[in-house]
CSV table of C-alpha atoms in Angstrom, one decimal:
chain,number,residue,atom,x,y,z
A,1,MET,CA,131.4,97.3,46.9
A,2,ARG,CA,132.7,94.0,48.3
A,3,LEU,CA,132.7,93.4,52.0
A,4,GLN,CA,136.4,92.9,53.0
A,5,VAL,CA,136.6,93.6,56.7
A,6,LYS,CA,138.4,91.4,59.2
A,7,VAL,CA,136.8,91.4,62.7
A,8,ALA,CA,139.0,90.7,65.7
A,9,TYR,CA,138.1,88.4,68.6
A,10,PRO,CA,135.9,88.6,70.7
A,11,TYR,CA,134.0,91.1,68.6
A,12,ASP,CA,133.4,88.5,65.9
A,13,LYS,CA,130.6,87.2,68.2
A,14,MET,CA,128.5,90.2,67.3
A,15,TYR,CA,127.9,88.6,63.9
A,16,THR,CA,127.8,84.9,64.8
A,17,THR,CA,125.6,84.9,67.9
A,18,ASP,CA,122.0,83.8,67.6
A,19,LYS,CA,120.9,86.4,70.2
A,20,ASN,CA,119.4,89.6,69.0
A,21,THR,CA,120.8,91.8,71.7
A,22,ILE,CA,124.5,92.2,72.5
A,23,ILE,CA,126.0,93.8,75.6
A,24,MET,CA,129.6,95.2,75.4
A,25,TYR,CA,130.6,95.5,79.1
A,26,SER,CA,134.2,96.4,78.8
A,27,PRO,CA,136.6,99.0,80.4
A,28,ARG,CA,138.5,101.7,78.6
A,29,ILE,CA,140.9,101.0,75.8
A,30,SER,CA,139.2,97.8,74.9
A,31,GLY,CA,138.4,98.5,71.3
A,32,LYS,CA,134.6,99.0,71.7
A,33,SER,CA,134.4,102.2,69.7
A,34,TYR,CA,136.4,100.8,66.8
A,35,ALA,CA,134.3,97.6,66.8
A,36,LEU,CA,131.1,99.6,66.8
A,37,ALA,CA,132.3,101.8,63.9
A,38,GLN,CA,133.2,98.7,62.0
A,39,MET,CA,129.8,97.1,62.7
A,40,VAL,CA,128.1,100.2,61.4
A,41,TYR,CA,130.1,99.9,58.1
A,42,ILE,CA,129.4,96.2,57.8
A,43,TYR,CA,125.7,96.5,58.4
A,44,SER,CA,125.2,99.4,56.1
A,45,LEU,CA,126.8,97.4,53.3
A,46,LYS,CA,125.1,94.1,54.2
A,47,TYR,CA,121.6,95.7,54.5
A,48,PRO,CA,121.6,98.7,52.1
A,49,ASN,CA,117.8,99.1,52.3
A,50,HIS,CA,117.9,99.5,56.1
A,51,ASP,CA,118.9,102.4,58.3
A,52,ILE,CA,121.0,102.5,61.5
A,53,VAL,CA,120.4,104.3,64.8
A,54,VAL,CA,123.2,105.4,67.1
A,55,THR,CA,122.2,106.8,70.5
A,56,ARG,CA,123.9,108.2,73.6
A,57,ALA,CA,122.7,109.9,76.8
A,58,ASN,CA,124.1,113.3,75.6
A,59,TYR,CA,123.4,114.2,72.0
A,60,ASN,CA,126.1,116.8,72.0
A,61,SER,CA,128.7,114.1,72.8
A,62,LEU,CA,127.9,112.0,69.8
A,63,GLU,CA,129.9,114.1,67.3
A,64,ASP,CA,133.0,113.7,69.3
A,65,SER,CA,132.6,110.0,69.8
A,66,LEU,CA,130.9,107.5,67.5
A,67,TYR,CA,130.1,110.0,64.7
A,68,ASN,CA,133.7,110.8,64.1
A,69,GLU,CA,134.8,107.2,64.8
A,70,ILE,CA,132.5,105.9,62.0
A,71,LEU,CA,133.9,108.4,59.6
A,72,ALA,CA,137.5,107.7,60.7
A,73,PHE,CA,137.0,104.0,60.1
A,74,ALA,CA,135.9,104.5,56.5
A,75,ASP,CA,139.0,106.7,56.0
A,76,SER,CA,141.3,104.0,57.5
A,77,ILE,CA,140.2,101.4,54.9
A,78,GLY,CA,140.2,103.8,52.0
A,79,GLN,CA,136.5,104.3,51.8
A,80,SER,CA,136.1,107.9,52.8
A,81,LYS,CA,133.7,108.7,49.9
A,82,TYR,CA,131.3,106.0,51.1
A,83,TYR,CA,129.9,108.3,53.7
A,84,THR,CA,128.4,111.8,53.4
A,85,ALA,CA,128.3,113.6,56.8
A,86,PHE,CA,125.7,116.1,58.0
A,87,ARG,CA,125.8,118.1,61.2
A,88,ALA,CA,122.3,119.8,61.3
A,89,PRO,CA,120.9,117.4,62.3
A,90,LEU,CA,123.7,114.9,63.0
A,91,LYS,CA,123.5,112.1,60.5
A,92,ILE,CA,125.5,110.2,57.9
A,93,ALA,CA,124.3,109.1,54.5
A,94,THR,CA,125.9,106.2,52.6
A,95,THR,CA,126.4,105.8,48.8
A,96,HIS,CA,124.0,102.8,49.1
A,97,GLY,CA,121.2,105.1,50.1
A,98,ASN,CA,120.8,104.2,53.8
A,99,THR,CA,121.1,106.6,56.7
A,100,ILE,CA,122.8,106.5,60.1
A,101,TYR,CA,120.8,108.6,62.6
A,102,PHE,CA,122.2,109.9,65.8
A,103,LYS,CA,119.9,110.5,68.8
A,104,GLY,CA,120.2,111.6,72.4
A,105,ILE,CA,118.1,109.5,74.8
A,106,GLY,CA,119.2,110.9,78.2
A,107,GLY,CA,117.7,113.6,80.4
A,108,SER,CA,114.7,113.8,82.7
A,109,ASP,CA,112.1,113.1,80.0
A,110,TYR,CA,111.8,109.3,79.4
A,111,SER,CA,109.7,110.0,76.3
A,112,ARG,CA,112.1,112.3,74.5
A,113,SER,CA,112.9,109.7,71.8
A,114,LYS,CA,109.3,108.8,71.0
A,115,GLY,CA,109.2,111.2,68.1
A,116,PHE,CA,111.7,109.2,66.0
A,117,LYS,CA,110.5,108.3,62.6
A,118,ASN,CA,112.5,106.8,59.7
A,119,ARG,CA,109.9,107.0,56.8
A,120,ASN,CA,111.6,105.0,54.1
A,121,HIS,CA,113.6,102.1,55.7
A,122,LYS,CA,113.4,99.7,58.6
A,123,ILE,CA,116.3,99.5,61.0
A,124,SER,CA,119.0,96.9,60.9
A,125,LEU,CA,121.2,98.0,63.8
A,126,ILE,CA,120.6,100.0,67.0
A,127,ILE,CA,123.6,101.1,69.1
A,128,CYS,CA,123.5,102.7,72.5
A,129,ASP,CA,127.0,104.0,73.2
A,130,GLU,CA,128.3,104.8,76.7
A,131,THR,CA,125.2,103.3,78.1
A,132,GLN,CA,126.4,103.8,81.7
A,133,GLN,CA,125.9,107.5,81.3
A,134,LEU,CA,122.1,107.2,81.2
A,135,LYS,CA,120.5,108.0,84.5
A,136,ASP,CA,118.8,104.7,85.1
A,137,GLU,CA,117.6,101.4,83.5
A,138,GLN,CA,114.2,103.0,82.7
A,139,SER,CA,115.9,105.5,80.3
A,140,LEU,CA,117.5,102.7,78.4
A,141,LEU,CA,114.4,100.5,78.2
A,142,GLN,CA,112.2,103.4,77.1
A,143,ALA,CA,114.6,104.3,74.3
A,144,LYS,CA,114.8,100.7,73.2
A,145,ALA,CA,111.0,100.4,73.1
A,146,THR,CA,110.9,103.4,70.8
A,147,PHE,CA,113.5,102.2,68.2
A,148,VAL,CA,112.8,98.5,68.3
A,149,ARG,CA,109.5,99.0,66.6
A,150,SER,CA,111.3,99.8,63.4
A,151,LEU,CA,113.8,96.9,63.7
A,152,ASP,CA,113.4,94.4,60.9
A,153,SER,CA,112.8,90.9,62.3
A,154,GLU,CA,113.2,89.4,58.9
A,155,ILE,CA,117.0,90.0,58.8
A,156,ASN,CA,119.9,89.4,61.2
A,157,SER,CA,119.2,92.7,63.0
A,158,ARG,CA,121.1,93.7,66.2
A,159,ILE,CA,120.7,95.8,69.3
A,160,VAL,CA,124.0,96.7,71.0
A,161,PHE,CA,124.4,98.2,74.4
A,162,ALA,CA,128.0,99.3,74.9
A,163,GLY,CA,129.2,100.7,78.2
A,164,ASN,CA,132.1,100.9,80.7
A,165,PRO,CA,131.8,99.4,84.2
A,166,GLU,CA,131.2,102.1,86.8
A,167,GLN,CA,133.4,102.2,89.8
A,168,VAL,CA,130.5,102.1,92.2
A,169,LYS,CA,129.5,98.4,92.1
A,170,ALA,CA,125.9,99.4,92.9
A,171,HIS,CA,125.5,101.6,89.8
A,172,TRP,CA,122.4,100.6,87.8
A,173,TRP,CA,124.5,99.7,84.7
A,174,ASN,CA,126.6,97.2,86.7
A,175,ALA,CA,123.5,95.8,88.3
A,176,PHE,CA,121.7,95.6,84.9
A,177,CYS,CA,124.6,93.7,83.4
A,178,ARG,CA,124.9,91.3,86.3
A,179,LYS,CA,121.1,90.6,86.1
A,180,TYR,CA,121.1,89.9,82.3
A,181,ARG,CA,124.4,88.0,82.2
A,182,TYR,CA,123.0,85.3,84.5
A,183,ALA,CA,119.6,85.3,82.7
A,184,GLY,CA,121.5,84.2,79.6
A,185,ILE,CA,119.2,86.0,77.1
A,186,TYR,CA,121.7,88.5,75.8
A,187,GLU,CA,125.1,87.9,74.2
A,188,PHE,CA,127.9,89.4,76.3
A,189,ILE,CA,131.2,90.5,74.8
A,190,ASP,CA,133.9,91.0,77.4
A,191,ALA,CA,137.1,92.6,76.3
A,192,ASN,CA,139.9,94.7,77.7
A,193,TYR,CA,143.2,96.1,76.5
A,194,LEU,CA,144.7,92.7,76.5
A,195,SER,CA,142.3,91.7,73.8
A,196,ILE,CA,143.7,94.3,71.4
A,197,LYS,CA,147.2,94.6,72.9
A,198,LYS,CA,149.0,94.0,69.6
A,199,TYR,CA,147.2,97.0,68.1
A,200,LEU,CA,148.1,99.4,70.9
A,201,SER,CA,151.1,101.8,70.7
A,202,PRO,CA,154.1,101.3,72.9
A,203,ILE,CA,153.3,104.6,74.7
A,204,THR,CA,149.8,103.5,75.5
A,205,LEU,CA,151.1,100.2,76.9
A,206,GLN,CA,153.7,101.9,78.9
A,207,GLU,CA,151.1,104.2,80.5
A,208,ILE,CA,148.9,101.2,81.3
A,209,ASP,CA,151.8,99.4,82.9
A,210,THR,CA,152.8,102.4,85.0
A,211,GLU,CA,149.2,102.4,86.4
A,212,ARG,CA,149.5,98.7,87.1
A,213,GLN,CA,152.7,99.2,89.1
A,214,TYR,CA,151.9,102.3,91.1
A,215,ASN,CA,148.1,102.3,91.3
A,216,PRO,CA,146.9,98.7,91.0
A,217,LEU,CA,143.3,99.3,92.2
A,218,MET,CA,142.7,101.9,89.5
A,219,TYR,CA,144.5,99.8,86.9
A,220,LYS,CA,142.1,96.9,87.7
A,221,PHE,CA,139.1,99.2,87.3
A,222,LEU,CA,140.2,101.3,84.3
A,223,TYR,CA,141.8,98.6,82.2
A,224,LEU,CA,140.5,95.3,83.4
A,225,GLY,CA,137.0,96.3,84.5
A,226,GLU,CA,137.3,94.8,88.0
A,227,LEU,CA,135.3,96.6,90.7
A,228,ASP,CA,135.9,97.3,94.3
A,229,ASP,CA,133.1,95.7,96.3
A,230,LEU,CA,133.1,98.5,98.9
A,231,ALA,CA,132.9,101.4,96.4
A,232,GLY,CA,129.7,103.4,97.1
A,233,GLY,CA,127.2,100.6,97.8
A,234,ALA,CA,124.9,101.2,100.7
A,235,TYR,CA,125.0,97.5,101.7
A,236,ALA,CA,128.6,96.9,100.7
A,237,GLN,CA,129.1,94.4,103.5
A,238,PHE,CA,126.6,92.0,101.9
A,239,LYS,CA,128.5,89.3,100.1
A,240,ARG,CA,126.3,86.8,98.2
A,241,ASP,CA,128.8,84.0,98.6
A,242,ARG,CA,128.6,84.3,102.4
A,243,HIS,CA,125.2,85.7,103.1
A,244,TYR,CA,122.9,84.3,100.3
A,245,ILE,CA,122.8,80.6,101.2
A,246,SER,CA,121.0,77.5,99.9
A,247,VAL,CA,118.1,75.8,101.7
A,248,GLY,CA,120.4,72.9,102.4
A,249,LYS,CA,123.0,75.0,104.1
A,250,TRP,CA,120.4,76.8,106.1
A,251,GLN,CA,118.9,73.5,107.2
A,252,ASP,CA,122.4,72.3,108.2
A,253,GLU,CA,123.0,75.4,110.3
A,254,ILE,CA,119.7,75.3,112.2
A,255,ARG,CA,119.6,71.6,112.8
A,256,GLY,CA,118.8,70.9,116.5
A,257,LYS,CA,117.9,74.6,117.0
A,258,LYS,CA,114.4,75.9,117.9
A,259,LEU,CA,112.7,78.7,116.0
A,260,CYS,CA,112.0,81.3,118.7
A,261,TYR,CA,110.9,84.5,116.9
A,262,ILE,CA,110.0,85.9,113.5
A,263,ILE,CA,110.4,89.6,113.0
A,264,TRP,CA,108.6,90.7,109.9
A,265,GLY,CA,110.2,93.9,108.5
A,266,GLY,CA,107.9,95.7,106.1
A,267,ASP,CA,107.9,98.6,103.8
A,268,GLY,CA,104.6,99.7,102.4
A,269,ALA,CA,103.9,101.5,99.1
A,270,ILE,CA,103.1,105.2,99.5
A,271,THR,CA,102.3,105.8,95.8
A,272,HIS,CA,103.9,103.7,93.1
A,273,ASP,CA,106.5,102.1,95.4
A,274,SER,CA,106.7,98.3,96.0
A,275,THR,CA,105.5,96.6,99.2
A,276,GLY,CA,107.9,94.1,100.8
A,277,ILE,CA,107.8,91.9,103.8
A,278,THR,CA,111.2,90.3,104.8
A,279,PRO,CA,110.7,87.9,107.8
A,280,ILE,CA,113.8,87.4,109.9
A,281,ALA,CA,113.7,84.0,111.7
A,282,VAL,CA,115.6,84.0,115.0
A,283,TYR,CA,116.7,80.6,116.3
A,284,SER,CA,117.6,79.5,119.8
A,285,ASP,CA,121.3,80.0,119.3
A,286,GLY,CA,120.7,83.6,118.2
A,287,ARG,CA,121.3,83.0,114.5
A,288,ALA,CA,119.0,85.0,112.2
A,289,TYR,CA,117.9,84.0,108.7
A,290,VAL,CA,115.6,85.8,106.2
A,291,LEU,CA,112.9,83.4,105.2
A,292,GLU,CA,110.5,83.5,102.2
A,293,ARG,CA,109.8,87.1,101.2
A,294,PHE,CA,106.6,88.8,100.2
A,295,TYR,CA,107.0,91.1,97.1
A,296,TYR,CA,104.4,93.3,95.4
A,297,ASN,CA,105.6,95.7,92.7
A,298,PRO,CA,102.9,97.8,91.0
A,299,LEU,CA,105.2,98.7,88.2
A,300,GLU,CA,105.1,95.1,87.1
A,301,THR,CA,101.3,94.6,87.5
A,302,GLY,CA,100.2,98.1,86.5
A,303,VAL,CA,97.9,98.2,89.5
A,304,ILE,CA,98.3,100.3,92.7
A,305,LEU,CA,96.5,98.3,95.4
A,306,ALA,CA,94.7,100.0,98.3
A,307,PRO,CA,96.1,99.2,101.8
A,308,SER,CA,93.1,97.0,102.4
A,309,GLN,CA,93.8,95.0,99.2
A,310,ILE,CA,97.5,94.6,99.9
A,311,THR,CA,96.7,93.6,103.4
A,312,GLU,CA,94.5,90.7,102.1
A,313,LEU,CA,97.5,89.4,100.2
A,314,ILE,CA,99.9,89.8,103.1
A,315,ASN,CA,97.4,88.0,105.4
A,316,ILE,CA,97.3,85.0,103.1
A,317,TYR,CA,101.1,85.0,102.9
A,318,VAL,CA,101.5,85.3,106.7
A,319,GLU,CA,99.0,82.5,107.4
A,320,GLN,CA,100.9,80.2,104.9
A,321,MET,CA,104.2,81.0,106.6
A,322,CYS,CA,102.7,80.4,110.1
A,323,LYS,CA,101.4,77.0,109.0
A,324,LYS,CA,104.7,76.0,107.4
A,325,TYR,CA,106.8,77.0,110.5
A,326,ASP,CA,104.1,76.0,113.0
A,327,VAL,CA,104.2,79.5,114.5
A,328,TYR,CA,101.0,79.1,116.5
A,329,GLY,CA,101.5,75.5,117.7
A,330,GLU,CA,105.1,76.1,118.8
A,331,ARG,CA,104.3,79.5,120.3
A,332,VAL,CA,106.9,81.3,118.1
A,333,GLY,CA,107.0,85.0,118.9
A,334,SER,CA,105.9,87.2,116.0
A,335,TYR,CA,106.5,91.0,115.6
A,336,PHE,CA,105.8,93.2,112.6
A,337,ALA,CA,108.0,96.3,112.1
A,338,ILE,CA,106.3,98.3,109.3
A,339,ASP,CA,107.5,101.6,108.0
A,340,CYS,CA,105.6,104.2,110.0
A,341,ALA,CA,105.2,106.3,106.8
A,342,ALA,CA,102.8,103.6,105.5
A,343,ALA,CA,100.3,104.4,108.3
A,344,ASP,CA,97.3,103.0,106.5
A,345,LEU,CA,99.0,99.6,106.0
A,346,VAL,CA,100.0,99.5,109.7
A,347,THR,CA,96.3,100.2,110.7
A,348,GLN,CA,95.0,97.6,108.2
A,349,LEU,CA,97.3,94.9,109.5
A,350,ARG,CA,96.5,95.6,113.1
A,351,TYR,CA,92.8,95.3,112.3
A,352,ASN,CA,92.9,92.3,109.9
A,353,ILE,CA,95.8,90.1,110.8
A,354,ASN,CA,95.6,87.4,113.5
A,355,GLY,CA,95.7,89.0,116.9
A,356,TYR,CA,98.6,86.7,117.8
A,357,HIS,CA,101.0,89.0,116.0
A,358,ILE,CA,102.3,92.3,117.4
A,359,VAL,CA,102.1,95.0,114.7
A,360,LYS,CA,104.0,98.3,115.1
A,361,GLY,CA,105.1,101.1,113.0
A,362,PHE,CA,108.9,101.4,112.8
A,363,THR,CA,109.7,105.0,113.9
A,364,GLY,CA,113.4,105.1,114.6
A,365,LYS,CA,114.3,106.1,111.0
A,366,ASN,CA,117.8,107.4,111.1
A,367,VAL,CA,118.9,106.3,107.7
A,368,ILE,CA,122.6,106.3,108.3
A,369,ASN,CA,122.4,104.6,111.7
A,370,ASN,CA,119.8,102.0,110.6
A,371,ASN,CA,121.9,101.2,107.5
A,372,ALA,CA,125.0,100.8,109.7
A,373,VAL,CA,123.2,98.2,111.8
A,374,LEU,CA,122.4,96.1,108.8
A,375,ASN,CA,125.9,96.4,107.3
A,376,ASN,CA,127.3,95.4,110.7
A,377,CYS,CA,125.1,92.3,110.7
A,378,PHE,CA,126.6,91.3,107.4
A,379,ALA,CA,130.1,92.2,108.3
A,380,LYS,CA,130.0,90.0,111.4
A,381,ASN,CA,128.1,87.2,109.6
A,382,MET,CA,125.1,87.7,111.9
A,383,LEU,CA,122.4,87.5,109.3
A,384,LYS,CA,121.9,85.4,106.2
A,385,VAL,CA,119.3,85.4,103.4
A,386,VAL,CA,118.0,81.9,102.3
A,387,ASP,CA,117.8,81.2,98.6
A,388,PHE,CA,114.4,79.4,98.0
A,389,GLY,CA,114.9,79.4,94.2
A,390,GLY,CA,112.2,82.0,93.7
A,391,TYR,CA,109.1,83.5,95.4
A,392,TYR,CA,105.4,83.2,95.3
A,393,ASP,CA,103.5,86.0,93.6
A,394,PHE,CA,100.3,86.4,95.6
A,395,TYR,CA,98.7,88.8,93.1
A,396,TYR,CA,99.1,86.6,90.0
A,397,LYS,CA,99.0,83.4,92.2
A,398,ARG,CA,102.1,81.9,90.5
A,399,TRP,CA,105.7,80.9,91.4
A,400,VAL,CA,108.4,83.2,90.1
A,401,PRO,CA,111.8,81.4,89.8
A,402,THR,CA,114.8,83.6,90.4
A,403,THR,CA,118.6,83.5,90.3
A,404,ALA,CA,121.0,85.4,92.6
A,405,ASP,CA,120.9,88.2,90.1
A,406,THR,CA,117.1,88.5,89.8
A,407,GLU,CA,116.0,87.8,93.4
A,408,PRO,CA,114.5,91.2,94.3
A,409,LEU,CA,116.0,91.5,97.8
A,410,VAL,CA,119.5,90.5,96.7
A,411,TYR,CA,119.2,92.7,93.7
A,412,GLN,CA,118.5,95.7,95.8
A,413,LEU,CA,121.2,94.8,98.4
A,414,GLU,CA,123.7,95.0,95.5
A,415,SER,CA,122.2,98.0,93.8
A,416,VAL,CA,121.3,100.6,96.3
A,417,THR,CA,123.8,103.3,96.7
A,418,TRP,CA,124.4,106.6,98.6
A,419,LYS,CA,123.8,110.1,97.2
A,420,ASP,CA,124.2,113.3,99.3
A,421,TYR,CA,124.3,111.3,102.5
A,422,LYS,CA,121.0,109.6,101.7
A,423,LEU,CA,120.0,106.5,99.8
A,424,ASP,CA,119.8,107.4,96.2
A,425,PRO,CA,116.1,107.9,95.6
A,426,SER,CA,116.4,106.9,91.9
A,427,ILE,CA,117.2,103.3,92.9
A,428,PRO,CA,114.4,101.2,94.4
A,429,ASN,CA,115.0,100.3,98.0
A,430,ASP,CA,111.7,99.0,99.4
A,431,TYR,CA,112.9,95.5,100.1
A,432,THR,CA,116.2,96.6,101.7
A,433,ASP,CA,114.3,99.1,103.8
A,434,ALA,CA,112.0,96.3,105.0
A,435,LEU,CA,115.0,94.2,105.9
A,436,THR,CA,116.6,97.2,107.6
A,437,TYR,CA,113.6,97.7,109.9
A,438,GLY,CA,113.5,94.1,110.9
A,439,ALA,CA,117.2,93.9,111.5
A,440,ASN,CA,117.1,97.0,113.7
A,441,VAL,CA,114.3,95.6,115.8
A,442,TYR,CA,116.2,92.4,116.4
A,443,PHE,CA,119.7,93.7,117.0
A,444,ASN,CA,118.7,96.8,118.9
A,445,ASN,CA,115.6,95.3,120.4
A,446,PRO,CA,113.9,98.7,121.2
A,447,ASP,CA,110.7,97.0,122.6
A,448,ASN,CA,112.6,94.6,124.9
A,449,LEU,CA,111.3,91.5,123.1
A,450,TYR,CA,112.1,88.1,124.7
A,451,LEU,CA,114.8,87.1,122.3
A,452,PRO,CA,117.4,84.4,122.6
A,453,ALA,CA,121.0,85.4,123.6
A,454,ARG,CA,123.5,85.3,120.8
A,455,LYS,CA,125.9,82.6,121.9
A,456,GLY,CA,129.1,83.5,120.2
A,457,VAL,CA,128.3,81.9,116.9
A,458,TYR,CA,129.0,85.1,115.0
A,459,GLU,CA,132.2,86.8,114.0
A,460,GLU,CA,132.5,89.5,116.6
């Protein structure tokens, strides 16, 4: 059977890119499903001794989506006999002898896909359809780790994550795509209905145009994939173009000003959580800036440190910061606001850290009110985060370079969302919590610290 299939732009990049993993981050009516069905057909012909795996969060949804789309594509090009369909379990066999497997990878059990075995063939193509429907990034990465073991590295194999943007900008899938787009390690295919406009029926185009005229915000989301910044994000007032500034801009803004106080907001690990310290530097004109952060994530190291061990690392970090900013010599005020739930960390810091610093547990934990204070700071341009180009990992003793999409605090500011009037517990928020505690100490000043007056430099 000769391969005579024409692939439309921009989906032709799936075959020409030198990157192994492809992300289709496109809204509805963008041709994703058709392009995926076409790719399954092409890969099954091109690599007849290899199988294909198609996954989705809900196994029961696969038959109504890509399973039927794959069969329909073969029908559309006059090759209906090429496939033999099975429903128990769901799979498709080809006349060339390879098999297309369909697997569910969602649910509460991250390991549900670990039992997959294809005994005869390696895999040429892995597709995750409607990726945004998975509950979190961990679900996706666990499934990928299972199937990628069978992927043949000797051929031009592919992994494809296809998903629609979610309306909540902070949704994990949106954050995942932002992070990896700027990392540059995956091939991104961005398409919308305009990419396939000539293939759409007049009725479909008329419906889209009606939405454009009478509901422009929904039109932008549904058909262009453009997101409303304020939709659902817990820190929606944070705008990286305004509040995530370069070292040069920070130095320009503080020129001629005196560093008066550092308020070290901190969130300590209870079990497997991360530990973060976010120091807010307060200058003589009342401006506040987040300086170099301390991050420790046990999920990255595989080691849960005892409070005494994490305190040792924090102590080294604090002393380096104090030396850099001449905290002791210039008599700069220093106050630690640590999550009161991390009582052992608070105790260890009080005992081990230089007695110059005030160390207290942050107890005024009204989540909604505390969050409102931090959002208000960003809305009025009262607080900015300095981009140092990365951070120092005190556990591995190495410098970790970052972009705006991979910097841990910024990533959480743009990812944390609300759920049932609380911060969604499935989304890490250790570093944003740390910042929230520090911001509340400064802007509410519950302990009557001797802080400089804000002199009208903010947008009131």
